[in-house]
PDB file of C-alpha atoms in Angstrom:
ATOM      1  CA  UNK A1158     -17.715  25.208  54.965  1.00 54.00           C
ATOM      2  CA  UNK A1159     -15.306  22.414  54.308  1.00 53.00           C
ATOM      3  CA  UNK A1160     -12.420  22.534  51.869  1.00 55.00           C
ATOM      4  CA  UNK A1161     -14.131  19.985  49.645  1.00 53.00           C
ATOM      5  CA  UNK A1162     -17.256  22.104  49.307  1.00 50.00           C
ATOM      6  CA  UNK A1163     -15.222  25.214  48.525  1.00 50.00           C
ATOM      7  CA  UNK A1164     -13.153  23.364  45.934  1.00 51.00           C
ATOM      8  CA  UNK A1165     -16.236  22.059  44.145  1.00 48.00           C
ATOM      9  CA  UNK A1166     -17.411  25.636  43.680  1.00 53.00           C
ATOM     10  CA  UNK A1167     -14.127  26.556  42.035  1.00 53.00           C
ATOM     11  CA  UNK A1168     -14.612  23.992  39.289  1.00 53.00           C
ATOM     12  CA  UNK A1169     -12.341  21.209  38.093  1.00 55.00           C
ATOM     13  CA  UNK A1170      -8.730  20.983  39.177  1.00 52.00           C
ATOM     14  CA  UNK A1171      -5.931  22.171  36.896  1.00 52.00           C
ATOM     15  CA  UNK A1172      -5.112  18.561  35.996  1.00 49.00           C
ATOM     16  CA  UNK A1173      -8.691  17.910  34.958  1.00 48.00           C
ATOM     17  CA  UNK A1174      -8.777  21.079  32.823  1.00 48.00           C
ATOM     18  CA  UNK A1175      -5.600  20.092  30.990  1.00 49.00           C
ATOM     19  CA  UNK A1176      -6.891  16.618  30.221  1.00 50.00           C
ATOM     20  CA  UNK A1177     -10.170  17.974  28.875  1.00 52.00           C
ATOM     21  CA  UNK A1178      -8.501  20.694  26.828  1.00 52.00           C
ATOM     22  CA  UNK A1179      -6.536  18.101  24.835  1.00 54.00           C
ATOM     23  CA  UNK A1180      -9.748  16.156  24.192  1.00 57.00           C
ATOM     24  CA  UNK A1181     -11.425  19.378  23.185  1.00 56.00           C
ATOM     25  CA  UNK A1182      -8.558  20.211  20.802  1.00 55.00           C
ATOM     26  CA  UNK A1183      -8.876  16.824  19.110  1.00 56.00           C
ATOM     27  CA  UNK A1184     -12.625  17.287  18.756  1.00 56.00           C
ATOM     28  CA  UNK A1185     -12.171  20.820  17.418  1.00 57.00           C
ATOM     29  CA  UNK A1186      -9.773  19.651  14.710  1.00 63.00           C
ATOM     30  CA  UNK A1187     -12.459  17.332  13.324  1.00 64.00           C
ATOM     31  CA  UNK A1188     -15.454  19.605  13.933  1.00 63.00           C
ATOM     32  CA  UNK A1189     -16.033  20.575  10.287  1.00 59.00           C
ATOM     33  CA  UNK A1190     -15.672  16.961   9.191  1.00 63.00           C
ATOM     34  CA  UNK A1191     -18.371  15.984  11.673  1.00 65.00           C
ATOM     35  CA  UNK A1192     -20.632  18.743  10.400  1.00 60.00           C
ATOM     36  CA  UNK A1193     -20.363  17.570   6.820  1.00 56.00           C
ATOM     37  CA  UNK A1194     -20.840  13.913   7.784  1.00 60.00           C
ATOM     38  CA  UNK A1195     -23.711  14.125  10.296  1.00 59.00           C
ATOM     39  CA  UNK A1196     -25.516  17.402   9.778  1.00 56.00           C
ATOM     40  CA  UNK A1197     -28.765  17.846   7.946  1.00 54.00           C
ATOM     41  CA  UNK A1198     -27.093  20.157   5.453  1.00 57.00           C
ATOM     42  CA  UNK A1199     -28.166  20.110   1.841  1.00 63.00           C
ATOM     43  CA  UNK A1200     -26.505  17.777  -0.630  1.00 69.00           C
ATOM     44  CA  UNK A1201     -24.173  19.555  -3.038  1.00 78.00           C
ATOM     45  CA  UNK A1202     -22.455  18.560  -6.246  1.00 79.00           C
ATOM     46  CA  UNK A1203     -19.155  16.772  -5.603  1.00 81.00           C
ATOM     47  CA  UNK A1204     -16.016  18.940  -5.993  1.00 83.00           C
ATOM     48  CA  UNK A1205     -18.019  22.012  -6.981  1.00 85.00           C
ATOM     49  CA  UNK A1206     -15.783  24.289  -4.915  1.00 82.00           C
ATOM     50  CA  UNK A1207     -12.777  23.199  -6.961  1.00 83.00           C
ATOM     51  CA  UNK A1208     -14.248  24.832 -10.032  1.00 82.00           C
ATOM     52  CA  UNK A1209     -12.440  27.990 -11.086  1.00 84.00           C
ATOM     53  CA  UNK A1210     -15.626  29.545 -12.439  1.00 92.00           C
ATOM     54  CA  UNK A1211     -17.663  31.658  -9.994  1.00 93.00           C
ATOM     55  CA  UNK A1212     -20.802  31.440 -12.144  1.00 93.00           C
ATOM     56  CA  UNK A1213     -20.575  27.653 -12.260  1.00 93.00           C
ATOM     57  CA  UNK A1214     -20.223  27.466  -8.460  1.00 92.00           C
ATOM     58  CA  UNK A1215     -23.194  29.802  -7.925  1.00 93.00           C
ATOM     59  CA  UNK A1216     -25.382  27.936 -10.430  1.00 93.00           C
ATOM     60  CA  UNK A1217     -24.582  24.575  -8.834  1.00 91.00           C
ATOM     61  CA  UNK A1218     -25.298  25.854  -5.314  1.00 91.00           C
ATOM     62  CA  UNK A1219     -28.590  27.365  -6.475  1.00 93.00           C
ATOM     63  CA  UNK A1220     -29.572  24.119  -8.186  1.00 90.00           C
ATOM     64  CA  UNK A1221     -28.651  22.065  -5.113  1.00 87.00           C
ATOM     65  CA  UNK A1222     -30.412  24.339  -2.650  1.00 88.00           C
ATOM     66  CA  UNK A1223     -33.654  24.555  -4.616  1.00 89.00           C
ATOM     67  CA  UNK A1224     -33.862  20.778  -5.117  1.00 87.00           C
ATOM     68  CA  UNK A1225     -32.646  19.670  -1.707  1.00 81.00           C
ATOM     69  CA  UNK A1226     -35.044  18.484   0.960  1.00 79.00           C
ATOM     70  CA  UNK A1227     -32.194  18.547   3.488  1.00 76.00           C
ATOM     71  CA  UNK A1228     -32.135  22.217   4.383  1.00 77.00           C
ATOM     72  CA  UNK A1229     -33.525  24.286   7.196  1.00 79.00           C
ATOM     73  CA  UNK A1230     -33.669  27.811   5.772  1.00 85.00           C
ATOM     74  CA  UNK A1231     -34.610  29.247   2.407  1.00 91.00           C
ATOM     75  CA  UNK A1232     -32.731  28.031  -0.663  1.00 91.00           C
ATOM     76  CA  UNK A1233     -30.737  31.298  -0.737  1.00 93.00           C
ATOM     77  CA  UNK A1234     -29.770  30.988   2.934  1.00 92.00           C
ATOM     78  CA  UNK A1235     -28.701  27.385   2.489  1.00 89.00           C
ATOM     79  CA  UNK A1236     -26.623  28.055  -0.605  1.00 91.00           C
ATOM     80  CA  UNK A1237     -24.870  31.068   0.916  1.00 93.00           C
ATOM     81  CA  UNK A1238     -24.323  29.173   4.150  1.00 90.00           C
ATOM     82  CA  UNK A1239     -22.593  26.313   2.344  1.00 87.00           C
ATOM     83  CA  UNK A1240     -20.356  28.735   0.471  1.00 91.00           C
ATOM     84  CA  UNK A1241     -19.433  30.568   3.677  1.00 91.00           C
ATOM     85  CA  UNK A1242     -18.845  27.271   5.476  1.00 88.00           C
ATOM     86  CA  UNK A1243     -16.357  26.227   2.800  1.00 87.00           C
ATOM     87  CA  UNK A1244     -14.521  29.574   2.897  1.00 89.00           C
ATOM     88  CA  UNK A1245     -14.348  29.586   6.696  1.00 89.00           C
ATOM     89  CA  UNK A1246     -13.233  25.960   6.873  1.00 85.00           C
ATOM     90  CA  UNK A1247     -10.353  26.624   4.479  1.00 85.00           C
ATOM     91  CA  UNK A1248      -9.308  29.647   6.555  1.00 83.00           C
ATOM     92  CA  UNK A1249      -5.837  31.036   5.975  1.00 84.00           C
ATOM     93  CA  UNK A1250      -4.918  28.090   3.767  1.00 87.00           C
ATOM     94  CA  UNK A1251      -7.170  29.340   0.985  1.00 88.00           C
ATOM     95  CA  UNK A1252      -5.044  31.009  -1.723  1.00 91.00           C
ATOM     96  CA  UNK A1253      -6.014  34.566  -2.669  1.00 92.00           C
ATOM     97  CA  UNK A1254      -7.062  33.519  -6.185  1.00 92.00           C
ATOM     98  CA  UNK A1255      -9.476  30.884  -4.804  1.00 91.00           C
ATOM     99  CA  UNK A1256     -10.817  33.309  -2.193  1.00 92.00           C
ATOM    100  CA  UNK A1257     -11.458  35.895  -4.922  1.00 93.00           C
ATOM    101  CA  UNK A1258     -13.283  33.289  -7.046  1.00 94.00           C
ATOM    102  CA  UNK A1259     -15.470  32.330  -4.087  1.00 93.00           C
ATOM    103  CA  UNK A1260     -16.220  35.984  -3.310  1.00 94.00           C
ATOM    104  CA  UNK A1261     -17.327  36.423  -6.950  1.00 95.00           C
ATOM    105  CA  UNK A1262     -19.448  33.281  -6.533  1.00 95.00           C
ATOM    106  CA  UNK A1263     -21.201  34.963  -3.592  1.00 95.00           C
ATOM    107  CA  UNK A1264     -22.068  37.948  -5.784  1.00 96.00           C
ATOM    108  CA  UNK A1265     -23.259  35.609  -8.563  1.00 96.00           C
ATOM    109  CA  UNK A1266     -25.380  33.697  -6.050  1.00 96.00           C
ATOM    110  CA  UNK A1267     -27.053  36.894  -4.873  1.00 96.00           C
ATOM    111  CA  UNK A1268     -27.834  37.816  -8.481  1.00 96.00           C
ATOM    112  CA  UNK A1269     -29.126  34.307  -9.245  1.00 94.00           C
ATOM    113  CA  UNK A1270     -31.609  34.608  -6.373  1.00 94.00           C
ATOM    114  CA  UNK A1271     -32.637  38.154  -7.328  1.00 93.00           C
ATOM    115  CA  UNK A1272     -30.873  39.805  -4.397  1.00 91.00           C
ATOM    116  CA  UNK A1273     -28.718  42.934  -4.434  1.00 82.00           C
ATOM    117  CA  UNK A1274     -25.114  42.018  -5.333  1.00 73.00           C
TER     118      UNK A1274
END
């Protein structure tokens, strides 16, 4: 076996890995933006997650998910998925009060769809 053949089995060189990791980091930073721009996710009411009322958030998500043609799962799955996506995207930057409101919205959403809270 030649050195070239052996090296190709080891994968890319360290230099190549570093270059790709910075590209990957840039892509990762914009991943959620790309999802919201290009995905086939349902259309939701603008600024609904800024509402301080959990019932209002749940009602809007239910309304959007039942009327939307741009969803893959059931209306409940789509609504809960959008709520979870928002919470996960905000991450540690989400203040406790907002996180608590969104957790209450999840319970309200389950009730609105006739699921166990």
